[in-house]
Short mmCIF file of C-alpha atoms (C1' of nucleotides) in Angstrom, two decimals:
data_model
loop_
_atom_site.label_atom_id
_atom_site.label_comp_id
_atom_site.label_asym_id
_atom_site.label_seq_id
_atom_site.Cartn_x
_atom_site.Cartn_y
_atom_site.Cartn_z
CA UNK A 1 -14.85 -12.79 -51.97
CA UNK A 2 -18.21 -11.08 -53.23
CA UNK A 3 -18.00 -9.83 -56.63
CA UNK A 4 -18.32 -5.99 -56.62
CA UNK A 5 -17.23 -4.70 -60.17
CA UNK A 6 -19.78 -2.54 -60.59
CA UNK A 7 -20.05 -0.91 -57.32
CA UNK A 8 -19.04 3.29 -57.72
CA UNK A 9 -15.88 4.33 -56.42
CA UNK A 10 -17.72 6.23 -53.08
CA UNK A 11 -19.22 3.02 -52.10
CA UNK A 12 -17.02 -0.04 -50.28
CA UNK A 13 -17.79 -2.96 -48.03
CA UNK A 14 -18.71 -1.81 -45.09
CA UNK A 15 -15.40 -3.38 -43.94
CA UNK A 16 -13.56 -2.03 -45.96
CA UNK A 17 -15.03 1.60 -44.97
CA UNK A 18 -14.59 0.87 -41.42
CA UNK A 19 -10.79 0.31 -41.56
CA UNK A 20 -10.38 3.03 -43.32
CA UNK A 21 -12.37 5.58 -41.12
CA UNK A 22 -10.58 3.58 -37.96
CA UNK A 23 -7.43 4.40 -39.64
CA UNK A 24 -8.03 8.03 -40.00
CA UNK A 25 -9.59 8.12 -36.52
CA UNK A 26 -6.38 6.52 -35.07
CA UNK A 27 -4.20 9.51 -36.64
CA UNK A 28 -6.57 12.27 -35.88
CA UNK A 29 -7.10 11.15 -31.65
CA UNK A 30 -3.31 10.60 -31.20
CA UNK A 31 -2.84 13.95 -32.15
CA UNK A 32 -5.36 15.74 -30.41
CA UNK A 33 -6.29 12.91 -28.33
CA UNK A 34 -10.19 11.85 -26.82
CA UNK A 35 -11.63 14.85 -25.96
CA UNK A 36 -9.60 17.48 -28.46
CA UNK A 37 -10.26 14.76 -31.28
CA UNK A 38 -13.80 15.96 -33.03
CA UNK A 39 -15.62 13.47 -35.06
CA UNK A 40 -15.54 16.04 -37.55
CA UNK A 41 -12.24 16.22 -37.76
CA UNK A 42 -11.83 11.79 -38.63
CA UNK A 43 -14.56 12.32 -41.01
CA UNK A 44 -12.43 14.98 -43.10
CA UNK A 45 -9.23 12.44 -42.69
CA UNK A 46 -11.51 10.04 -43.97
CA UNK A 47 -12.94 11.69 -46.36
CA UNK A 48 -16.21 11.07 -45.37
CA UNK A 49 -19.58 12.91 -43.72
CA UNK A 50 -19.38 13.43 -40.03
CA UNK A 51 -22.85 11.93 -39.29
CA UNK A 52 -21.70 8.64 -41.19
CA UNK A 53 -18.94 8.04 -38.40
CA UNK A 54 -21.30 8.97 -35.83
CA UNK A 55 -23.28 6.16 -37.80
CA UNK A 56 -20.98 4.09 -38.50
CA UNK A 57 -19.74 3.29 -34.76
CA UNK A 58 -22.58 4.78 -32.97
CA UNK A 59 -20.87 7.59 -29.89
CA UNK A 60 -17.17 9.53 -30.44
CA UNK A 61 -16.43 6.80 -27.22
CA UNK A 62 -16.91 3.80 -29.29
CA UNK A 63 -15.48 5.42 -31.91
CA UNK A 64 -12.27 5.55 -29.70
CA UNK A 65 -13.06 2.60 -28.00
CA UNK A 66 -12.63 1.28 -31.63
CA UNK A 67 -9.60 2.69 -32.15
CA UNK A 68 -8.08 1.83 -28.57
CA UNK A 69 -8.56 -2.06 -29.56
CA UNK A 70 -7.43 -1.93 -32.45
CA UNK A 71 -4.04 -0.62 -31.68
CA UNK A 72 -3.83 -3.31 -28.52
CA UNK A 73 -4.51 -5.94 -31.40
CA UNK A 74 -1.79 -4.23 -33.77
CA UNK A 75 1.01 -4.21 -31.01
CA UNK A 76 0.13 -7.96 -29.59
CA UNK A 77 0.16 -8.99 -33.09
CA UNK A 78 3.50 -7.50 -33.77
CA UNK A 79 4.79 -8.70 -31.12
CA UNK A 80 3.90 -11.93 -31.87
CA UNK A 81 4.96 -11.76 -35.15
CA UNK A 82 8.34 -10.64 -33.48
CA UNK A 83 8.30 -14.19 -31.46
CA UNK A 84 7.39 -16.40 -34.06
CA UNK A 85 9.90 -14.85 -36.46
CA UNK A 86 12.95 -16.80 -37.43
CA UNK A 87 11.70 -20.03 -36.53
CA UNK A 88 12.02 -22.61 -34.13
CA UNK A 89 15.29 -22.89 -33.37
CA UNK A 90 15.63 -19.72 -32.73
CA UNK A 91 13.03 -19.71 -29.67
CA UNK A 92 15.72 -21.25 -27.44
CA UNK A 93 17.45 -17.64 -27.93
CA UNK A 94 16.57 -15.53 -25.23
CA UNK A 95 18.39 -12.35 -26.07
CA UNK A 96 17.88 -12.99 -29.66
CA UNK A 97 14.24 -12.94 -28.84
CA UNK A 98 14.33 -10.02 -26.81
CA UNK A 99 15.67 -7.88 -29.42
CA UNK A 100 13.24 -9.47 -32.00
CA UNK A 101 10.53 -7.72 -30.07
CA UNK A 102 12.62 -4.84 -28.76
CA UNK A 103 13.10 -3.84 -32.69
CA UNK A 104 9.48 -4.71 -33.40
CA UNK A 105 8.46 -2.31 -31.33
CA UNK A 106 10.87 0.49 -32.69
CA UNK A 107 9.27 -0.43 -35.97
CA UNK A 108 5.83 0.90 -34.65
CA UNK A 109 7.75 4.40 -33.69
CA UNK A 110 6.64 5.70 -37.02
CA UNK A 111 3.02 5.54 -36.62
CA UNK A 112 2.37 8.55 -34.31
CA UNK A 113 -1.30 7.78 -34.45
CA UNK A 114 -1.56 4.29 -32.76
CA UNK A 115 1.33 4.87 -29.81
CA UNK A 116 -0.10 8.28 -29.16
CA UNK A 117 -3.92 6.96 -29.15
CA UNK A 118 -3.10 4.03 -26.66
CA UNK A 119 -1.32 6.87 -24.43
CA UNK A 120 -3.84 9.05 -24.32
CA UNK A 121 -6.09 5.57 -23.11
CA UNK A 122 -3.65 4.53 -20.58
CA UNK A 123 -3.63 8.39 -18.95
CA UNK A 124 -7.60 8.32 -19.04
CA UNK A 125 -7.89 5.68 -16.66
CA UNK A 126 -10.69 7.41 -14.54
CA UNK A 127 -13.10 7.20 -17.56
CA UNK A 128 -15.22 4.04 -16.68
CA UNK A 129 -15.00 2.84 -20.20
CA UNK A 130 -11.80 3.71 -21.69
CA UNK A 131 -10.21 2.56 -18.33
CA UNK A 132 -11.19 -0.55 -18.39
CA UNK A 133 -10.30 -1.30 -21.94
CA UNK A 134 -6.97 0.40 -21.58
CA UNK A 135 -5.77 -1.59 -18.15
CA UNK A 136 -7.17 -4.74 -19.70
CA UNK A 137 -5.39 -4.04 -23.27
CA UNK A 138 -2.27 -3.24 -21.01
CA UNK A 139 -2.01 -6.19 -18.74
CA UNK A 140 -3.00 -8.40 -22.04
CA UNK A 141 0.60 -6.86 -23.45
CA UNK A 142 1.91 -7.11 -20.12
CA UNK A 143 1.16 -10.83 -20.16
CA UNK A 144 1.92 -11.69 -23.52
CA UNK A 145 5.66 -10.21 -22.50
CA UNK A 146 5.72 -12.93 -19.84
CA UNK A 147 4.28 -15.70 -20.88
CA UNK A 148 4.58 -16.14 -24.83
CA UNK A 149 7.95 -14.16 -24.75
CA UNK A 150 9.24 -16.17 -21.37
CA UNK A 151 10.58 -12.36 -19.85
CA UNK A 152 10.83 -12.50 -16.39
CA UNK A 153 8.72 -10.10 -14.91
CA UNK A 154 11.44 -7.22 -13.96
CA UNK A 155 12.37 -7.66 -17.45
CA UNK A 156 8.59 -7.09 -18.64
CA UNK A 157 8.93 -4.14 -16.40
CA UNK A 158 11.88 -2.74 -17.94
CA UNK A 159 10.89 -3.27 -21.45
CA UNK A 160 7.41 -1.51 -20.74
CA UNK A 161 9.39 1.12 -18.89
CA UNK A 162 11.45 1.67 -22.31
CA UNK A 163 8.27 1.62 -24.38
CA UNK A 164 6.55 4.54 -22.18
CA UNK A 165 9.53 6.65 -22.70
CA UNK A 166 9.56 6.46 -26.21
CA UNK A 167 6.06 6.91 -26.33
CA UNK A 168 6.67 9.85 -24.45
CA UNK A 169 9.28 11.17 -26.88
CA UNK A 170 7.31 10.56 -29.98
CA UNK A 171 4.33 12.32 -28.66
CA UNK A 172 7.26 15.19 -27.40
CA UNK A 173 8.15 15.60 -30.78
CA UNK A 174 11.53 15.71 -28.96
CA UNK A 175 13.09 14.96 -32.56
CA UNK A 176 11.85 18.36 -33.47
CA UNK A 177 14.49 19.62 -30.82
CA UNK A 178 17.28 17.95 -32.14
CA UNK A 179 18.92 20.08 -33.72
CA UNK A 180 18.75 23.16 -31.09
CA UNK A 181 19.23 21.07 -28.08
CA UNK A 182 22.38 18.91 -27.17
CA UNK A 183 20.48 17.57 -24.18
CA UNK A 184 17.64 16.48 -26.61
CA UNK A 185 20.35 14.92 -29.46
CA UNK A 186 22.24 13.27 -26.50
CA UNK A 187 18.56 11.93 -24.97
CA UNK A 188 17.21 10.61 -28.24
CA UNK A 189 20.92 9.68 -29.17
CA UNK A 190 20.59 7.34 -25.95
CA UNK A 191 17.13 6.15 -25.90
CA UNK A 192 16.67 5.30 -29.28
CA UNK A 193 18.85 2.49 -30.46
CA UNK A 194 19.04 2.49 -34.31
CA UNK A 195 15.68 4.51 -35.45
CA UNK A 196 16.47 7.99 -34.75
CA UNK A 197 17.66 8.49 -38.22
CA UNK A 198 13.66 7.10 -39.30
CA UNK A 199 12.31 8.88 -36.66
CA UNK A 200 13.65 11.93 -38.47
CA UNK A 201 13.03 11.62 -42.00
CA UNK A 202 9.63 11.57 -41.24
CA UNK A 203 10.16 14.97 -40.59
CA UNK A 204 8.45 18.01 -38.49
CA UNK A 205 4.88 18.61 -38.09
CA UNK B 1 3.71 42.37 3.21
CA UNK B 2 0.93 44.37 3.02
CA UNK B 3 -2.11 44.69 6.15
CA UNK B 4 -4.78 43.44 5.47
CA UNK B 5 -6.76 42.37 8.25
CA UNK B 6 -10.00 43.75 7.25
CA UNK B 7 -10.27 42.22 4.07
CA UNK B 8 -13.60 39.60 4.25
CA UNK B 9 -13.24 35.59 3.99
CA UNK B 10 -14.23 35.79 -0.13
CA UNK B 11 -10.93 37.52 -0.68
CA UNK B 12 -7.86 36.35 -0.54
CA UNK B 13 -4.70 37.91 -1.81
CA UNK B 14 -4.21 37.24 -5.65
CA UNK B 15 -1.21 35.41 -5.00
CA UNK B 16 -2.85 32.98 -2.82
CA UNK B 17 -6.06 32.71 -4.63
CA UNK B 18 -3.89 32.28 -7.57
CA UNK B 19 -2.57 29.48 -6.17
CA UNK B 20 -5.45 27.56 -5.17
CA UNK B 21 -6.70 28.00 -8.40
CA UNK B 22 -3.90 26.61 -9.68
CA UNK B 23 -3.77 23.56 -7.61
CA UNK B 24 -7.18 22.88 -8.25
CA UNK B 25 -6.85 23.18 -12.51
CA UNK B 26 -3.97 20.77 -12.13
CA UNK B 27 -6.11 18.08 -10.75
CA UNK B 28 -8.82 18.82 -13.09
CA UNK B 29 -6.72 18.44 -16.08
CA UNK B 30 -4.88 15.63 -15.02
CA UNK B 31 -7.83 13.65 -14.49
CA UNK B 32 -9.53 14.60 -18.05
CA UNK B 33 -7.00 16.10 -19.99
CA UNK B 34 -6.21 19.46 -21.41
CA UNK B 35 -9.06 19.74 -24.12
CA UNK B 36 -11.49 17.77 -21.70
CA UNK B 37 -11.03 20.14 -18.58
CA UNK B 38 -13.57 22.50 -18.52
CA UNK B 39 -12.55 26.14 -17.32
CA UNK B 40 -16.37 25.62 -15.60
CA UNK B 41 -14.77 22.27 -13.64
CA UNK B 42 -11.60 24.01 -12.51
CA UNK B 43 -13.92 26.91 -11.28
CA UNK B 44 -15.65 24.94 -9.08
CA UNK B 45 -13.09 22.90 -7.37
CA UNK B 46 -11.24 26.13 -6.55
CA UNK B 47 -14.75 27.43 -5.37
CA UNK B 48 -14.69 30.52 -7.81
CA UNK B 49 -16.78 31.44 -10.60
CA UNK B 50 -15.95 30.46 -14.18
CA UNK B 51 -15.61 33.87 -15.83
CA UNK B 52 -12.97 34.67 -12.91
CA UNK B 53 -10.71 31.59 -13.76
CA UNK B 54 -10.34 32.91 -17.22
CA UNK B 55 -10.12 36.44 -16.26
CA UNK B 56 -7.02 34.98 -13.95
CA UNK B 57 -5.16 33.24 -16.41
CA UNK B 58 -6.11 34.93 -19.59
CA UNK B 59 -7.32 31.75 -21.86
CA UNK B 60 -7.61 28.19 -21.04
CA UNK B 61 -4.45 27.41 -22.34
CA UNK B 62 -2.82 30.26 -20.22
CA UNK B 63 -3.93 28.34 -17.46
CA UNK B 64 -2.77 24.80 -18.55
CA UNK B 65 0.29 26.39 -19.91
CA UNK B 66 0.53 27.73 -16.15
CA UNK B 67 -0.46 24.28 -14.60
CA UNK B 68 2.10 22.91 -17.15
CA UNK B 69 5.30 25.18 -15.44
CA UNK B 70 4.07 24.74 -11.81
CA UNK B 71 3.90 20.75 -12.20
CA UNK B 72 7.81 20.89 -13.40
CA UNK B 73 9.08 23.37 -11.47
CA UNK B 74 7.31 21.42 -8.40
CA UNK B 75 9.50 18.17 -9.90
CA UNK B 76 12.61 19.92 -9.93
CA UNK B 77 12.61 21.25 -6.85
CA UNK B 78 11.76 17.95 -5.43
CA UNK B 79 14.49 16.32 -7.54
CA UNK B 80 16.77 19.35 -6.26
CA UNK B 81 15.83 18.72 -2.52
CA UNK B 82 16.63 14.98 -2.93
CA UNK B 83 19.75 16.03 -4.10
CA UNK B 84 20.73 18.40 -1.52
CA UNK B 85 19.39 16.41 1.49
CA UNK B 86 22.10 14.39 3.83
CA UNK B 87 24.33 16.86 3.67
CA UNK B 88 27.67 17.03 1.50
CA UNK B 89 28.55 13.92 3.30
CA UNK B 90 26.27 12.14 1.36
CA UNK B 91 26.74 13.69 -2.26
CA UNK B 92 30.23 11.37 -3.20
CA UNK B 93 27.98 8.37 -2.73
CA UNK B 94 25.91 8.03 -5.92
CA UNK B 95 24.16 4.92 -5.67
CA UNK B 96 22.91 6.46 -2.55
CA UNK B 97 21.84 9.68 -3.88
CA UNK B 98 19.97 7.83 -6.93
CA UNK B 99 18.10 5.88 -4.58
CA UNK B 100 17.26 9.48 -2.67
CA UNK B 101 16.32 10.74 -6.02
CA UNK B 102 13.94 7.95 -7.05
CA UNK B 103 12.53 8.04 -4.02
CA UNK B 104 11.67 11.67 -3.65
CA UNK B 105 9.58 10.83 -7.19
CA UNK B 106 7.81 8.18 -5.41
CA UNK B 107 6.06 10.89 -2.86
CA UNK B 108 4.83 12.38 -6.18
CA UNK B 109 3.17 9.53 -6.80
CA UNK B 110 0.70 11.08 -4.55
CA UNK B 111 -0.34 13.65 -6.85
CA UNK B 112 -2.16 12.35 -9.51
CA UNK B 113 -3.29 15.69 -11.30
CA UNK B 114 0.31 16.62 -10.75
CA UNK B 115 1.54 13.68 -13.14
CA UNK B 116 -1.07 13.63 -14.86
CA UNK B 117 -1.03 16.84 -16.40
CA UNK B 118 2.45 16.35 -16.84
CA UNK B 119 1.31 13.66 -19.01
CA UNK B 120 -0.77 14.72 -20.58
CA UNK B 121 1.25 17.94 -21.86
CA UNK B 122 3.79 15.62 -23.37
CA UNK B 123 1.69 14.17 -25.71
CA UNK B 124 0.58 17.09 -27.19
CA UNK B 125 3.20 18.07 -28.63
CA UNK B 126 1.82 18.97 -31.93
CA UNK B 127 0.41 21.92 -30.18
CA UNK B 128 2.43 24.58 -30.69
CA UNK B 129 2.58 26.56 -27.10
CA UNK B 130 2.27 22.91 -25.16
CA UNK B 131 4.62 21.17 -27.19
CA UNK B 132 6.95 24.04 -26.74
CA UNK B 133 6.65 24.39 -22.74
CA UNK B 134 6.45 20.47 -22.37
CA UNK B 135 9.75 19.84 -24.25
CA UNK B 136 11.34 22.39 -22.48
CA UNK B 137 10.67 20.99 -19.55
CA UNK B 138 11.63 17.71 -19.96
CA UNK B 139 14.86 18.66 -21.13
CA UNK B 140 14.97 21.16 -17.96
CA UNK B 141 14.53 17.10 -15.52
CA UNK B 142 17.05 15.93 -18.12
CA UNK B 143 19.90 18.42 -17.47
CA UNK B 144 18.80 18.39 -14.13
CA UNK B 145 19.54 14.62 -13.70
CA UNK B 146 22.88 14.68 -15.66
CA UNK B 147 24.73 17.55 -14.50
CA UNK B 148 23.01 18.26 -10.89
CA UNK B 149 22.90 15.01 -9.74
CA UNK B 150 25.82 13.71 -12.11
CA UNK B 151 23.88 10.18 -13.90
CA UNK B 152 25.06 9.41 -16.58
CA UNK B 153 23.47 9.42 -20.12
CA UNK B 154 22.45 5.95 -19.83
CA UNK B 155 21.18 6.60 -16.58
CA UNK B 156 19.21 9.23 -16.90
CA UNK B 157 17.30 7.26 -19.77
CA UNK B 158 16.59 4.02 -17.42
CA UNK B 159 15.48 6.63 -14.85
CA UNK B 160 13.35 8.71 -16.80
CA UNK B 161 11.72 5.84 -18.54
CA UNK B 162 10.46 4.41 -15.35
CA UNK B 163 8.77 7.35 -14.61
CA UNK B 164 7.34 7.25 -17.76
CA UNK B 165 6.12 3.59 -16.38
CA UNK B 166 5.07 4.92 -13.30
CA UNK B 167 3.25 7.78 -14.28
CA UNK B 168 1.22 5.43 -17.16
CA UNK B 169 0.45 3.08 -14.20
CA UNK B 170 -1.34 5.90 -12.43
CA UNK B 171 -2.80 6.77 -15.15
CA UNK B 172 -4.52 3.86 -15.86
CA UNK B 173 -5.60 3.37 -12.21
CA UNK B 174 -3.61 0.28 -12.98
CA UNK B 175 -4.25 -0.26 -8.81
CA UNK B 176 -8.33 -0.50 -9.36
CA UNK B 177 -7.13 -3.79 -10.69
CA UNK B 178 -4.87 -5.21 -8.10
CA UNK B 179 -7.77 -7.93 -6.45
CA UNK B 180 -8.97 -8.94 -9.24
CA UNK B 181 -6.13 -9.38 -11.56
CA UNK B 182 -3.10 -11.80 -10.31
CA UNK B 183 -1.03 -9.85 -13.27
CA UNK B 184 -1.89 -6.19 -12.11
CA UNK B 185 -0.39 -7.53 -8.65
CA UNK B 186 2.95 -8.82 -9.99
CA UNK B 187 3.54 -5.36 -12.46
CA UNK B 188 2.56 -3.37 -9.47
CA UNK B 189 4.92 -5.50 -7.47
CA UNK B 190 7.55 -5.22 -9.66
CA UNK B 191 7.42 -1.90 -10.62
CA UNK B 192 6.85 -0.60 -7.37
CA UNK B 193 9.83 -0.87 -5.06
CA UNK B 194 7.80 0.40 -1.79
CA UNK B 195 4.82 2.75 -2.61
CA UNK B 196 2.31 0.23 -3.71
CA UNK B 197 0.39 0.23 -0.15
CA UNK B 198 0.74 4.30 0.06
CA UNK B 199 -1.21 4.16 -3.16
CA UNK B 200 -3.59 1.62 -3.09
CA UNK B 201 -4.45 3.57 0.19
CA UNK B 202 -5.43 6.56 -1.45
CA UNK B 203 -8.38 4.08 -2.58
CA UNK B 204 -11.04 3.47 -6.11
CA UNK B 205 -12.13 6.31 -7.86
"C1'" DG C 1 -11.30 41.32 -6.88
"C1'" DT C 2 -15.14 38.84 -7.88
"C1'" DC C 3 -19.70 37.84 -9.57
"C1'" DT C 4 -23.99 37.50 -12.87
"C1'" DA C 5 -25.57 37.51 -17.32
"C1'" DT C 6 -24.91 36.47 -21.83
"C1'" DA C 7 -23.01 36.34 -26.65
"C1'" DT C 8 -20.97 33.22 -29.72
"C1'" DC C 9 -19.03 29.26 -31.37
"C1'" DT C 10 -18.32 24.26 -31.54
"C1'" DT C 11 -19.69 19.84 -31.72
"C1'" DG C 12 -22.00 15.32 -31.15
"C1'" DA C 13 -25.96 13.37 -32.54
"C1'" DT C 14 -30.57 12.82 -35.08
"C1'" DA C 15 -33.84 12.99 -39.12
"C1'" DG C 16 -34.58 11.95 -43.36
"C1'" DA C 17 -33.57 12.06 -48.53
"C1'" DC C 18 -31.32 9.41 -52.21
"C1'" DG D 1 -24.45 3.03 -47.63
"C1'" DT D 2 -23.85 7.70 -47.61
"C1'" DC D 3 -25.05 12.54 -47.63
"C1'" DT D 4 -27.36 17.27 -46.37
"C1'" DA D 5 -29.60 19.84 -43.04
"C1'" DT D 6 -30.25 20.88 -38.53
"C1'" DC D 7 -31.00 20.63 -33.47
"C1'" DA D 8 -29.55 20.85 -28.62
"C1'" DA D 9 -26.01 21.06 -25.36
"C1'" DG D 10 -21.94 22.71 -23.68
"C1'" DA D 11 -17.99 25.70 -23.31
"C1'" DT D 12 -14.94 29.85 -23.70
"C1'" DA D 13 -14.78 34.42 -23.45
"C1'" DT D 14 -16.69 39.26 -22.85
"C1'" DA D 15 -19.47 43.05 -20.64
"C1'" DG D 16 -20.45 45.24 -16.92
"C1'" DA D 17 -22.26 45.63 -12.01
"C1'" DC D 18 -20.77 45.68 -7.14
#
DNA sequence: GTCTATATCTTGATAGAC
DNA sequence: GTCTATCAAGATATAGAC
């Protein structure tokens, strides 16, 4: 740990600076996604200049390139963290470790930013770049299901299948419906386990 | 029906040239998304000029918001024909008309620009007009599945999340990786009962 | 109905000061 | 490390001819 007391308040580790700018950048392309997403627009979030993002990670595509991995790394992490939770003698578990991950998952639902940037990825597959990043960031979950987790492969399938849907919802804003649609109360009623009370304190827009 | 036998190749009926325009913008957003799509891009693969695709549809977002409506009317009507094929023989005998249902999705499959723009209007749904139209419309396959075709809450979610799967898979060209990655094959495999040789047949790129 | 020409705005990226 | 100024390219939309 360098010592920094005397550095002023605008000026961090790059690190540091980075994180925060990929954090912003996360927010700002999972709402408007690749394309709609200006580098303006992260810079503001950020509260930096625009050039010093186009500096600091060199195109708007590494930029989301960026922010692509680091989401993969965020949800493989979590679901590790999901696996290795409660210990040992849990592991043996099967259904206990199922749901471990199931609800580690539904505790991502809240960050708009990072499902709704690795959707728009997955559906930009024809970009020679983000494809490639997003199928291999997809089959590293996909495998990390199987082999660390021990699901069999329909029940990868099913939990990935469950995760795309309420992907899909959260980028929806179905919950914004709620309240003037049965169909959508009875749809996010049954999709959504336990967090659609979260889900909607976080509130519209 | 009016005569109009005199009218030269470069005209077409509006309805018709409507159309192709249509069908061509849906395969040009699905493929880069709604911000992404240029009005220029849709002009060309509909062979018309640019300022005559906006003159069409109004704005750009007319036209997505028209690509948008077409794409989910197009998926209930399948949905609808699945439901009414076989007869009213058939209609007592649910398991079979599921399997007539899922499988009427799987000749979408197909149509990448079609689920693809279906896509990628559901995760915008922070934009006012697309938000609006794509919840809509979700919730328009949702009633559809429940009281037309009679699934029940439950299922309704398990189908509707596997098209969410299915639809990410194609958009991720998740196929491009099928030789050269042993777990592409077994998620393809697994999450695609029969149409996994229909679409690696449509081929790279 | 359909095109050409073009105005106008946005935006990613670069140069260069501090 | 970070900002200001600015350029060059691209894109939507309009005007107006045929």
């Amino acid at each position: 740990m360098t010592a920094r007391t005397t550095a002023p308040a605008t000026r961090m580790r790059s690190a540091d600076r980075r994180a925060l700018v990929l954090e912003a950048a996360t927010a700002v392309f999972g709402e408007r996604g690749y394309v709609g997403a200006t580098t303006e627009a992260v810079a503001k979030a950020a509260g930096v200049s625009q050039p010093y993002v186009v500096r600091m990670f060199g195109t708007k595509e590494d930029l989301f390139l960026a922010v692509l991995r680091r989401a993969l790394d965020l949800l493989l992490a979590t679901f590790r963290g999901a696996i290795d939770a409660g210990g040992p003698e849990h592991r043996a578990d099967h259904a206990d470790l199922h749901s471990r991950i199931a609800h580690s998952y539904a505790d991502l639902l809240g960050d708009r930013g990072l499902l709704l940037s690795l959707m728009h990825g997955f559906i930009l597959g024809s970009d020679p770049a983000i494809g490639a990043c997003a199928r291999d960031g997809f089959l590293e979950v996909y495998r990390l299901l199987r082999d660390e987790a021990g699901f069999a492969p329909e029940e990868v399938r099913d939990f990935l299948a469950d995760g795309m849907l309420l992907n899909t919802l959260v980028g929806l804003r179905m919950v914004d419906a709620y309240d003037a649609s049965p169909a959508a109360r009875e749809l996010l009623e049954t999709a959504l386990p336990s967090k659609l009370e979260f889900l909607r304190s976080l509130g519209p827009a």
